[in-house]
GROMACS .gro file of C-alpha atoms in nm:
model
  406
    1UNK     CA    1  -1.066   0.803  -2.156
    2UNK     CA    2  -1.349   0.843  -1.896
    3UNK     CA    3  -1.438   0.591  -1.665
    4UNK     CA    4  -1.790   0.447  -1.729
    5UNK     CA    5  -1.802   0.303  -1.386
    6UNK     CA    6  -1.584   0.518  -1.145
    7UNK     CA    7  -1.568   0.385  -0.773
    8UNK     CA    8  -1.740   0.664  -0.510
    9UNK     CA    9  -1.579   0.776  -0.269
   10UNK     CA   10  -1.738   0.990   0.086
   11UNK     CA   11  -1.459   1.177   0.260
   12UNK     CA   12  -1.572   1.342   0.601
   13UNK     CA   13  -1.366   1.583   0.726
   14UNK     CA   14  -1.354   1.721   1.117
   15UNK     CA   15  -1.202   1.920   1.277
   16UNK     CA   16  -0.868   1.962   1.337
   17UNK     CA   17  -0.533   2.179   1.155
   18UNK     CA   18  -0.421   1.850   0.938
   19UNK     CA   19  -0.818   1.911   0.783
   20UNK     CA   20  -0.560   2.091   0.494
   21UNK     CA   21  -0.420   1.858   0.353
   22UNK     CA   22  -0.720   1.634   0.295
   23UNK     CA   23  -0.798   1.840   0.012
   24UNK     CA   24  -0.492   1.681  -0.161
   25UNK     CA   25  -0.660   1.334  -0.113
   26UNK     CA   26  -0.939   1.492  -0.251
   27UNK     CA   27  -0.755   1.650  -0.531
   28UNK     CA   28  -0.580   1.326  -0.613
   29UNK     CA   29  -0.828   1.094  -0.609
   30UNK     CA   30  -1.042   1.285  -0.863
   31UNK     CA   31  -0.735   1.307  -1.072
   32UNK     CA   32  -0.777   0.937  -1.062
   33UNK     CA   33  -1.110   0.918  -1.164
   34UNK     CA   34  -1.303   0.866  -0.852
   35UNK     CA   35  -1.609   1.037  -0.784
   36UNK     CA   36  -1.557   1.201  -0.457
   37UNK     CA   37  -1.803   1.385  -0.229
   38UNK     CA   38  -1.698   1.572   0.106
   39UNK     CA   39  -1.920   1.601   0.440
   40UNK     CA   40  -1.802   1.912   0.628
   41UNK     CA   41  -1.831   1.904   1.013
   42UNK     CA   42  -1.895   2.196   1.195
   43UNK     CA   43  -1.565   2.231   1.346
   44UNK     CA   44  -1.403   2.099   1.026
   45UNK     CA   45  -1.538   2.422   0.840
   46UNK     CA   46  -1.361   2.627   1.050
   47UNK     CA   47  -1.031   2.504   0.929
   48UNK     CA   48  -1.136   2.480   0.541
   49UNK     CA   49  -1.410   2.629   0.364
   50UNK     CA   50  -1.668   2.422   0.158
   51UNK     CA   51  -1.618   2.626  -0.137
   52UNK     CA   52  -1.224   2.481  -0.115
   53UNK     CA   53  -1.351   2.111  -0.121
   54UNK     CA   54  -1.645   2.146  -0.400
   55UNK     CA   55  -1.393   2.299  -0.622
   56UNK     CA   56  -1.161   2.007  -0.581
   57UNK     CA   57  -1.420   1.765  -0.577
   58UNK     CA   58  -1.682   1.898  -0.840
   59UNK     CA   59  -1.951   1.870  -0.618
   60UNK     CA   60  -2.122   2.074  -0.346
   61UNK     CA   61  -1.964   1.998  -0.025
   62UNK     CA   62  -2.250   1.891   0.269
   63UNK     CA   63  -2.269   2.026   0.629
   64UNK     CA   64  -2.519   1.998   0.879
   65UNK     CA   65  -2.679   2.295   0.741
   66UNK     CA   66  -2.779   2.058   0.467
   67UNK     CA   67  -2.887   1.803   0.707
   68UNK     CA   68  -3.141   1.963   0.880
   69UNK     CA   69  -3.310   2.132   0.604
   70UNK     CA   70  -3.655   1.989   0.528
   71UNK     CA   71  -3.643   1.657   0.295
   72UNK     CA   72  -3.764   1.705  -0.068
   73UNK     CA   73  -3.688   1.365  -0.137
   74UNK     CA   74  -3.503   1.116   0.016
   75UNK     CA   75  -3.316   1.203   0.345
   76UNK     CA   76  -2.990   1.331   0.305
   77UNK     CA   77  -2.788   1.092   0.543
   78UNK     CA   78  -2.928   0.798   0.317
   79UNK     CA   79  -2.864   0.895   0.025
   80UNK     CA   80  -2.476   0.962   0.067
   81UNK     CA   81  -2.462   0.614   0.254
   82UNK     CA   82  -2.637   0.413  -0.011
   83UNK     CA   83  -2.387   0.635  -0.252
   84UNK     CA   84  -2.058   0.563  -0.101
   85UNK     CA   85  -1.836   0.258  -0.231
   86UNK     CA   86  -1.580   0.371   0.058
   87UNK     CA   87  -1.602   0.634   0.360
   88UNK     CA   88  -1.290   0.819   0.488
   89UNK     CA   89  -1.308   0.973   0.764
   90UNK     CA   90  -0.979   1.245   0.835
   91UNK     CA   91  -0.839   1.397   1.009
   92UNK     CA   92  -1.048   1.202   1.264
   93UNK     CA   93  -1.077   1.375   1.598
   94UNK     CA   94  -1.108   1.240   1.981
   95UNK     CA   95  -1.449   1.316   1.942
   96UNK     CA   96  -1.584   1.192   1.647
   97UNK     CA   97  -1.387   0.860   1.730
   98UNK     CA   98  -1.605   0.863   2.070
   99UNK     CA   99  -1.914   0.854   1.871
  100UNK     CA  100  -1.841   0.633   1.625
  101UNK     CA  101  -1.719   0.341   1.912
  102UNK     CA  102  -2.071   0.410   2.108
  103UNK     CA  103  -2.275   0.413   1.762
  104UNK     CA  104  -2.364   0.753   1.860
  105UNK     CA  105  -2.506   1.000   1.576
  106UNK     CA  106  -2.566   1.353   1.623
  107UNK     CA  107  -2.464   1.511   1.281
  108UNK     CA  108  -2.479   1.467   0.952
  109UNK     CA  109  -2.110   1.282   0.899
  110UNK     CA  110  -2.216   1.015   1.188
  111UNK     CA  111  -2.594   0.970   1.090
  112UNK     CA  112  -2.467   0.908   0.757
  113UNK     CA  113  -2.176   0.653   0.868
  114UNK     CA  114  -2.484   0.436   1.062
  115UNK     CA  115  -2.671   0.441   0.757
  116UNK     CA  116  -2.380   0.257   0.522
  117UNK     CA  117  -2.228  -0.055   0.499
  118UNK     CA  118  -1.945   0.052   0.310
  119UNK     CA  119  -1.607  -0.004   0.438
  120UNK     CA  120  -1.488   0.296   0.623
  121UNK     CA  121  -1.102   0.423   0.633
  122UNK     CA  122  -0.981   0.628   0.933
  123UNK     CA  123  -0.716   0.842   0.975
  124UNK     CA  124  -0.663   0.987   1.298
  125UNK     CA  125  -0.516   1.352   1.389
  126UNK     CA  126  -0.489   1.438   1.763
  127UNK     CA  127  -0.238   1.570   2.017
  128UNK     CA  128   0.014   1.336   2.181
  129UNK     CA  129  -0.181   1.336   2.509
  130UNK     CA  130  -0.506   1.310   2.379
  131UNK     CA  131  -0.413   1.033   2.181
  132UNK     CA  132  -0.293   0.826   2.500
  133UNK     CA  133  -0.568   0.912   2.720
  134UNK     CA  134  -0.693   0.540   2.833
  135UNK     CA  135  -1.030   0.667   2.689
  136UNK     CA  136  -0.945   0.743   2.385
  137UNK     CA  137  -0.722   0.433   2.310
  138UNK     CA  138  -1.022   0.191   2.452
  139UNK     CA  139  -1.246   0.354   2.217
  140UNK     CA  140  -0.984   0.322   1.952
  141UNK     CA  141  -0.933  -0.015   2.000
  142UNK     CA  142  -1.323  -0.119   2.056
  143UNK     CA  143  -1.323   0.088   1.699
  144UNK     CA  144  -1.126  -0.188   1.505
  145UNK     CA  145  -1.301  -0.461   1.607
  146UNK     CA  146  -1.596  -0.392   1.348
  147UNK     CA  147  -1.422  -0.524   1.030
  148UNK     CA  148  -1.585  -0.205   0.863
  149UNK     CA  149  -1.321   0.011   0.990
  150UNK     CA  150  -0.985   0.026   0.813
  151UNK     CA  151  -0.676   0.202   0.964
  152UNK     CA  152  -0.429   0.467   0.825
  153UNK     CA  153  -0.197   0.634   1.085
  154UNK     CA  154  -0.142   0.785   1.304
  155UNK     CA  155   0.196   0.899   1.283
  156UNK     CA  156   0.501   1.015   1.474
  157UNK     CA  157   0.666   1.391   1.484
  158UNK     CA  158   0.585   1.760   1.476
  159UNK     CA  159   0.269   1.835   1.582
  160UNK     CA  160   0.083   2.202   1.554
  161UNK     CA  161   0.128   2.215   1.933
  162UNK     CA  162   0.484   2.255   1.901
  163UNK     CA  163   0.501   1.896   2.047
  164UNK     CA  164   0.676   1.612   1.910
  165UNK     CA  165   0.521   1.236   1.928
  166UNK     CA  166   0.205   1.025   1.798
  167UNK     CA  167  -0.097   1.140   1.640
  168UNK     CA  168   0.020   1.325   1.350
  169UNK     CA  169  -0.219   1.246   1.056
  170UNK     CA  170  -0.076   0.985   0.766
  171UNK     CA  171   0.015   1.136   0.443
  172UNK     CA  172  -0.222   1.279   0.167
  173UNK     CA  173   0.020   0.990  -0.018
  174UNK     CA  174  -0.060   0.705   0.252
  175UNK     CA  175  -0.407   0.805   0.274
  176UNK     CA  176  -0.440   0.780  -0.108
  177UNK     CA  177  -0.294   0.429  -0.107
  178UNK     CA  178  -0.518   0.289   0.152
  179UNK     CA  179  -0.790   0.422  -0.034
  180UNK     CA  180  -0.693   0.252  -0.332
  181UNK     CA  181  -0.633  -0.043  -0.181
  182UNK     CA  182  -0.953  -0.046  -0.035
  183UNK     CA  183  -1.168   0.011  -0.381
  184UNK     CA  184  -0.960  -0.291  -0.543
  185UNK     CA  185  -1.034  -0.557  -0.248
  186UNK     CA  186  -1.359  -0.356  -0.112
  187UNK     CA  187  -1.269  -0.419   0.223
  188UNK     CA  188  -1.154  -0.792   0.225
  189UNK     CA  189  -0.912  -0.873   0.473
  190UNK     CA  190  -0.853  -1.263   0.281
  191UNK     CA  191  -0.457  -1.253   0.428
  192UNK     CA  192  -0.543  -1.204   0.833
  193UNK     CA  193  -0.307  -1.455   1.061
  194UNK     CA  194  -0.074  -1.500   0.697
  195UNK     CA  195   0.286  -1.408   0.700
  196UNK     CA  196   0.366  -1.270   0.388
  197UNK     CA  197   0.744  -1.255   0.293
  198UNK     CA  198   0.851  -0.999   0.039
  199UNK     CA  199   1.223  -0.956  -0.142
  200UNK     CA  200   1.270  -0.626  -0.303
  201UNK     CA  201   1.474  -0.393  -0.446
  202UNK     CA  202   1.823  -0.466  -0.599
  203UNK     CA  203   2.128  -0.558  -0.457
  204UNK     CA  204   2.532  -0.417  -0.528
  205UNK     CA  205   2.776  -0.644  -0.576
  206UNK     CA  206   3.090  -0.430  -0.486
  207UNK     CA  207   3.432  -0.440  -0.658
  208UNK     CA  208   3.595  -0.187  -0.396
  209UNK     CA  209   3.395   0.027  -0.145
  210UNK     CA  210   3.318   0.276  -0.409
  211UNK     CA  211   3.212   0.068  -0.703
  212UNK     CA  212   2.925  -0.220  -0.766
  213UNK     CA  213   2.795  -0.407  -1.033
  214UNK     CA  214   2.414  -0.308  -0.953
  215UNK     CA  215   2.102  -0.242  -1.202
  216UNK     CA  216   1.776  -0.051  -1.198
  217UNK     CA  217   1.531  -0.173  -0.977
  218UNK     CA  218   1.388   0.066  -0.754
  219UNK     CA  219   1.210  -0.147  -0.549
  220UNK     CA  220   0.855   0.016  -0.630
  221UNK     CA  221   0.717  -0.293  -0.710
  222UNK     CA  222   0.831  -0.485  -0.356
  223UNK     CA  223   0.703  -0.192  -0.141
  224UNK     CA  224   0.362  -0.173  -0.354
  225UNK     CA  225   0.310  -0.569  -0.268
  226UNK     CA  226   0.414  -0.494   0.100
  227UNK     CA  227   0.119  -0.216   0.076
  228UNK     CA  228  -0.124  -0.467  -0.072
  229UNK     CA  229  -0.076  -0.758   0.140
  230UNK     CA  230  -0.102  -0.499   0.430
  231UNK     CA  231  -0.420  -0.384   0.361
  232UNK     CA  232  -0.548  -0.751   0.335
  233UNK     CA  233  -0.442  -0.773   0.713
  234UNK     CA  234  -0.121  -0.971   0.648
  235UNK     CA  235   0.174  -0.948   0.869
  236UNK     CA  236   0.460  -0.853   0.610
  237UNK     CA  237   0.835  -0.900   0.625
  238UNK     CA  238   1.024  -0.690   0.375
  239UNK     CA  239   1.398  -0.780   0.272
  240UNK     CA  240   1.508  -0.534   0.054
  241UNK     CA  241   1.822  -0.368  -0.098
  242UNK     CA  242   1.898  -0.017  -0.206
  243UNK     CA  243   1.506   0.204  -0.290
  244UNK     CA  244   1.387   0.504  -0.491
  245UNK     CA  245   1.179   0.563  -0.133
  246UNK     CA  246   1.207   0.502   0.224
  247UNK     CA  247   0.981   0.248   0.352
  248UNK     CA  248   0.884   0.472   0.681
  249UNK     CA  249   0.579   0.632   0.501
  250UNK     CA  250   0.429   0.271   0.556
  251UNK     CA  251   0.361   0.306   0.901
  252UNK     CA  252   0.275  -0.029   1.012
  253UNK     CA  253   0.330  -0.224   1.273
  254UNK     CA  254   0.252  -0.520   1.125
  255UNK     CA  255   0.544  -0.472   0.893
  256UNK     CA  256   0.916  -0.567   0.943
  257UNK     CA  257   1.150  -0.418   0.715
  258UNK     CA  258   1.503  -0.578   0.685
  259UNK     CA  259   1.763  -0.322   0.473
  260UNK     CA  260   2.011  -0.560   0.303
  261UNK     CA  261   2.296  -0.454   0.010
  262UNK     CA  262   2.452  -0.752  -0.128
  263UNK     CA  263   2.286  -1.111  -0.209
  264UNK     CA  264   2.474  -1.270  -0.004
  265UNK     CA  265   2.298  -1.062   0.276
  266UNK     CA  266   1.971  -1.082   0.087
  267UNK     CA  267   2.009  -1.459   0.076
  268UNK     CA  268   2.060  -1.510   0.477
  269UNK     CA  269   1.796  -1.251   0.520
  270UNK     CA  270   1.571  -1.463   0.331
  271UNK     CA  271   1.641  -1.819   0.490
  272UNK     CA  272   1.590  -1.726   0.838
  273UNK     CA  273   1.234  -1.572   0.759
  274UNK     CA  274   1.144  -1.823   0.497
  275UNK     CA  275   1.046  -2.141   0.752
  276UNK     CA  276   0.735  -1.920   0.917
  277UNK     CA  277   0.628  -1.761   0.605
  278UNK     CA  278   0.315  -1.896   0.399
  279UNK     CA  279   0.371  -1.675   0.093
  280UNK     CA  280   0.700  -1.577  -0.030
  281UNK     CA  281   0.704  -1.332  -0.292
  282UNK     CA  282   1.053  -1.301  -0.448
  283UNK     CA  283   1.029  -0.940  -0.633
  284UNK     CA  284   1.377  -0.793  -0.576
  285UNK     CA  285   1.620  -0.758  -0.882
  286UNK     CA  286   1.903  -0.976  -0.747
  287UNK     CA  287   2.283  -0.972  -0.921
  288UNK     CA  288   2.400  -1.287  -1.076
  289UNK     CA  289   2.740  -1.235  -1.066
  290UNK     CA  290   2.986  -1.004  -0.833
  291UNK     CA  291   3.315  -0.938  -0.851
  292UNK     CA  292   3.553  -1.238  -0.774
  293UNK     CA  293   3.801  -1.027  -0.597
  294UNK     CA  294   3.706  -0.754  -0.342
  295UNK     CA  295   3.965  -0.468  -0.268
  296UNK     CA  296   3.872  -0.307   0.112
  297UNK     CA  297   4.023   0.019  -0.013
  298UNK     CA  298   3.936   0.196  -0.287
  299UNK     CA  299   4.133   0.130  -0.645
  300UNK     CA  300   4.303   0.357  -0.789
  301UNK     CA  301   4.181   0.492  -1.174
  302UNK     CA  302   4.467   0.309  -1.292
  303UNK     CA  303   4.476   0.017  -1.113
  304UNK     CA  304   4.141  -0.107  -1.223
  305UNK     CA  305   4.134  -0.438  -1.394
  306UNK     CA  306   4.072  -0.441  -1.820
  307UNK     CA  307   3.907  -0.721  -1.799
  308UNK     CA  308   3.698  -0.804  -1.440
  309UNK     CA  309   3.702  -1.142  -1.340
  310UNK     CA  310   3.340  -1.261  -1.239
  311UNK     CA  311   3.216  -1.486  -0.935
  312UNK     CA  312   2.863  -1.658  -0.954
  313UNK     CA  313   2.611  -1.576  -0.667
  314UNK     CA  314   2.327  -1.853  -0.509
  315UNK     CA  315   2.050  -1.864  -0.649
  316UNK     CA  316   1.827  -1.773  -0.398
  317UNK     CA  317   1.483  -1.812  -0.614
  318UNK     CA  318   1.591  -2.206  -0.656
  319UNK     CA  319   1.729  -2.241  -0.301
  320UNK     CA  320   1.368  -2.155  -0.164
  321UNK     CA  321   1.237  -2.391  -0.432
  322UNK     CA  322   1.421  -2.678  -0.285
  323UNK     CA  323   1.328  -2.656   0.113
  324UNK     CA  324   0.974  -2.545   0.001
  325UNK     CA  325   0.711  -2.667   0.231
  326UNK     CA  326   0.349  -2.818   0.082
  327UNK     CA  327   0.139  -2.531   0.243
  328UNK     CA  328   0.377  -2.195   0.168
  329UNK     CA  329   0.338  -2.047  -0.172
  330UNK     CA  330   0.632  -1.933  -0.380
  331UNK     CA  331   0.596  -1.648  -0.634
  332UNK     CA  332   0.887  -1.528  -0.854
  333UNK     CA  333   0.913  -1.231  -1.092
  334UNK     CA  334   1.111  -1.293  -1.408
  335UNK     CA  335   1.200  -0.920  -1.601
  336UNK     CA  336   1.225  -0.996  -1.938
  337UNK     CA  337   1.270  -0.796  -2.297
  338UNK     CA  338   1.087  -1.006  -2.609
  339UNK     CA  339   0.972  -1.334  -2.543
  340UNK     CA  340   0.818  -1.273  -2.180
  341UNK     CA  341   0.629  -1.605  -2.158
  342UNK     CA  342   0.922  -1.855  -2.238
  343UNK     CA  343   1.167  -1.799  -2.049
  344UNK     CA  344   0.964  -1.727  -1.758
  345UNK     CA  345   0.804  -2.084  -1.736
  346UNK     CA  346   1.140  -2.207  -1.810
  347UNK     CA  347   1.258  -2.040  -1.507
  348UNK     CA  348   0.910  -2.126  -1.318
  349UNK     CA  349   0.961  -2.531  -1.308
  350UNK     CA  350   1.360  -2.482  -1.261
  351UNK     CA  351   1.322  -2.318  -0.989
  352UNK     CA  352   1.030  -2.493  -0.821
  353UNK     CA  353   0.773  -2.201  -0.820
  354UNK     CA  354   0.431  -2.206  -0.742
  355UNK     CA  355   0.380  -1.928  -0.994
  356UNK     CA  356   0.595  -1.636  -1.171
  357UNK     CA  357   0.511  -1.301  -1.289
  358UNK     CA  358   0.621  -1.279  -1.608
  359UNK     CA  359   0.664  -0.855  -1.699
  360UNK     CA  360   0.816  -0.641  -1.985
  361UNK     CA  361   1.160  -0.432  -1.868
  362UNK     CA  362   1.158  -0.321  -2.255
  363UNK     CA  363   0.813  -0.131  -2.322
  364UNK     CA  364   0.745   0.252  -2.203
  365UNK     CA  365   0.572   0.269  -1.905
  366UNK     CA  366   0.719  -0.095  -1.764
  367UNK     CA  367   0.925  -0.273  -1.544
  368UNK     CA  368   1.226  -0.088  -1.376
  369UNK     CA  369   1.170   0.292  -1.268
  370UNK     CA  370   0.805   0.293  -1.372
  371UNK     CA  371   0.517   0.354  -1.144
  372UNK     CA  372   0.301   0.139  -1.374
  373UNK     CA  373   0.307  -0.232  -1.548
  374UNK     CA  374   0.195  -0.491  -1.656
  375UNK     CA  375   0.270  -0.883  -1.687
  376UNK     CA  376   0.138  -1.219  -1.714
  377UNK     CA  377   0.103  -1.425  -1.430
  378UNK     CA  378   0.202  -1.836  -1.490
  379UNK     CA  379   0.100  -2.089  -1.263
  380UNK     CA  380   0.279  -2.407  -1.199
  381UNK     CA  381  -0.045  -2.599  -1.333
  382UNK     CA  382  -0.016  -2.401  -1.638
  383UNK     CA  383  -0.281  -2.149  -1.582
  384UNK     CA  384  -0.219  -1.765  -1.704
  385UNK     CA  385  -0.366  -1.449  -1.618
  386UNK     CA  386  -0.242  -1.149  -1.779
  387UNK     CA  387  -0.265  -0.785  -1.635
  388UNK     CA  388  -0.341  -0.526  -1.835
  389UNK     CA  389  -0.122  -0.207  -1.774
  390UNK     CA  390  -0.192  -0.054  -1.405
  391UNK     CA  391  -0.005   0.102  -1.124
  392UNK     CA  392   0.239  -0.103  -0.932
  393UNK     CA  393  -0.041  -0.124  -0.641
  394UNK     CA  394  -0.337  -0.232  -0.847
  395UNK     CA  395  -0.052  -0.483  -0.995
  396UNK     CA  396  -0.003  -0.602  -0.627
  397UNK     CA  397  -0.342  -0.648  -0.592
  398UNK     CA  398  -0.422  -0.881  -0.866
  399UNK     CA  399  -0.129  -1.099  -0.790
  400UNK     CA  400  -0.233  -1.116  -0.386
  401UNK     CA  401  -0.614  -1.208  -0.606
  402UNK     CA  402  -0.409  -1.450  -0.787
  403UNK     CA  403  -0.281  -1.651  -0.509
  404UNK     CA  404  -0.619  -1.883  -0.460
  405UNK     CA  405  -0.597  -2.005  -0.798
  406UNK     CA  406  -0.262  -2.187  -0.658
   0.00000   0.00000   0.00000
């Protein structure tokens, strides 16, 4: 189905060797039905070729060539500004970022930036040493005090120069996210000075050193909330166990990952962050039982119980519950086949929760494994929202939406 209302997206691209692989943002975003556009610096067109981004994008690609010809109708600079729902800017280069801090325009991507008010994602690309320069960093700095500008990167390791340190580009992936996250909140930053504590994942209860009672969880859902809350200028502390993906590709320092395996690790993970956190989110697939004896070497075939005898774990959902605090907020998940909505406020005023998220582990393109879902979200004054089928991010977003309603 088409989208009768796709979000617009302006991508300006400089120059610099990483200017590749922008054109899988590009390629990806129009997969995802986003109108995308692409202003070509000079020095960016020597690194890709307009042709490349118009065939991605499905629309002529703009350089200053265009700029400067003589107007026909409305200037060029205004028109893509008044056009744009977002702006990326990538790779982003020491001297574009100049400009931009000093308000300076002398081409067609920065004339068009001062003639928007759309929020504007950057994603920086530079050497090592031209990233450090005092310069540079004041500028970047002076940069992100205009709550227009949104950050993605830079990064850490090989560089084109053969050297190895900061200012590698983020992602085509990253920059993707950000710029989804952006078109859901347009900008908002509603989560600045929260802390935002996130459980996710599932854990292993282990009969020997080779063996666990486990299940499915992959965690997708934990690190797309951690992405969300993020980009709503949270800072985000992430207990999780055992994920489909590493949690590196986040690159943010406002995020603190703690790896855990068992509950019983998950659980003291938990306590000693809960007391500073204002909004727990409690998303990880955690074991209710374990093993009730452990074996520290591994059991032999034969050796292995015919019947295993089964220990309870805490319940850590309930434990939070009781040493809640008035102001923090409390959100469980409950994965459920069937009845969704049942059990799930049964579980919601047992456990003390501000609100669950009620979702199907039982329908194609749900729950465990799947990079979409959907749910209904129940709040402890009895109000419901459900979500229609989305990604796990969009998801994220309209629970983090969800969260003034408490």
């Amino acid at each position: 189905m088409i989208n009768p209302n796709p979000k617009r997206v302006l991508i300006g691209i400089c120059g610099g060797i990483a200017a590749y692989k922008v054109c899988e943002v590009v390629s990806s975003i129009f997969k995802a039905e986003v109108q995308v556009k692409v202003i070509l610096t000079a020095s960016g067109r020597e690194f890709i070729t307009p042709l490349t981004v118009a065939t991605l994008s499905r629309h002529p690609a703009y350089t200053d060539a265009d700029f400067w010809q003589p107007i026909h109708t409305r200037p060029l600079h205004i028109e893509l500004g008044e056009w744009a729902d977002l702006m990326v800017i990538a790779p982003l280069t020491a001297n574009t970022l100049g400009k931009l801090a000093y308000g300076l325009a002398d081409n067609l991507l920065t004339n068009t930036v001062l003639a928007s008010h759309c929020p504007i994602l950057l994603a920086p690309a530079m050497n090592t040493d031209m990233w450090e320069q005092v310069a540079v960093q004041r500028n970047w700095q002076q940069l992100l005090t205009d709550r227009r500008y949104h950050s993605v990167g830079p990064g850490a390791g090989l560089l084109a120069c053969d050297r190895t340190g900061t200012g590698r580009m983020a992602e085509p992936n990253q920059i993707v996210t950000a710029i989804a996250s952006l078109l859901h909140t347009n900008g908002k930053r509603d989560l600045i000075g929260k802390k935002v504590l996130i459980s996710a994942g599932g854990t292993r209860e282990y009969l020997d050193p080779v063996r666990f009672i486990g299940n499915p969880s992959t965690g997708k859902m934990g690190i797309a909330l951690a992405q969300a809350a993020l980009s709503r200028g949270a800072s985000v502390t992430l207990v999780h166990g055992v994920l489909s993906a590493g949690i590196s590709e986040l690159g943010n320092p406002q995020l603190q990952a703690i790896p855990v395996v068992s509950a019983a690790e998950m659980q003291q993970a938990l306590l000693s962050e809960f007391t500073t956190s204002d909004i727990t989110i409690m998303c990880a697939a955690v074991a209710d039982v374990k093993p009730s004896v452990y074996s520290a070497e591994k059991l032999p075939k034969k050796s292995l119980p015919e019947s295993l005898s089964l220990a309870p774990v805490p319940d850590i959902v309930a434990g939070l519950g009781s040493i809640k605090k008035p102001h923090q907020k409390l959100i469980g998940f409950a994965a459920q086949t069937g009845d969704i909505i049942t059990p799930a406020t049964e579980k919601l005023i047992r456990k003390k929760l501000d609100a669950i998220v009620a979702n199907p582990v039982d329908e194609i393109g749900s729950g465990f494994g799947s990079d979409r879902n959907r749910a209904i979200i129940i709040s402890s004054s009895g109000k419901q929202q459900e979500i229609a089928p989305c990604s796990k991010l969009e998801m994220a977003h309209h629970i983090l939406d969800f969260l003034p309603l408490l």
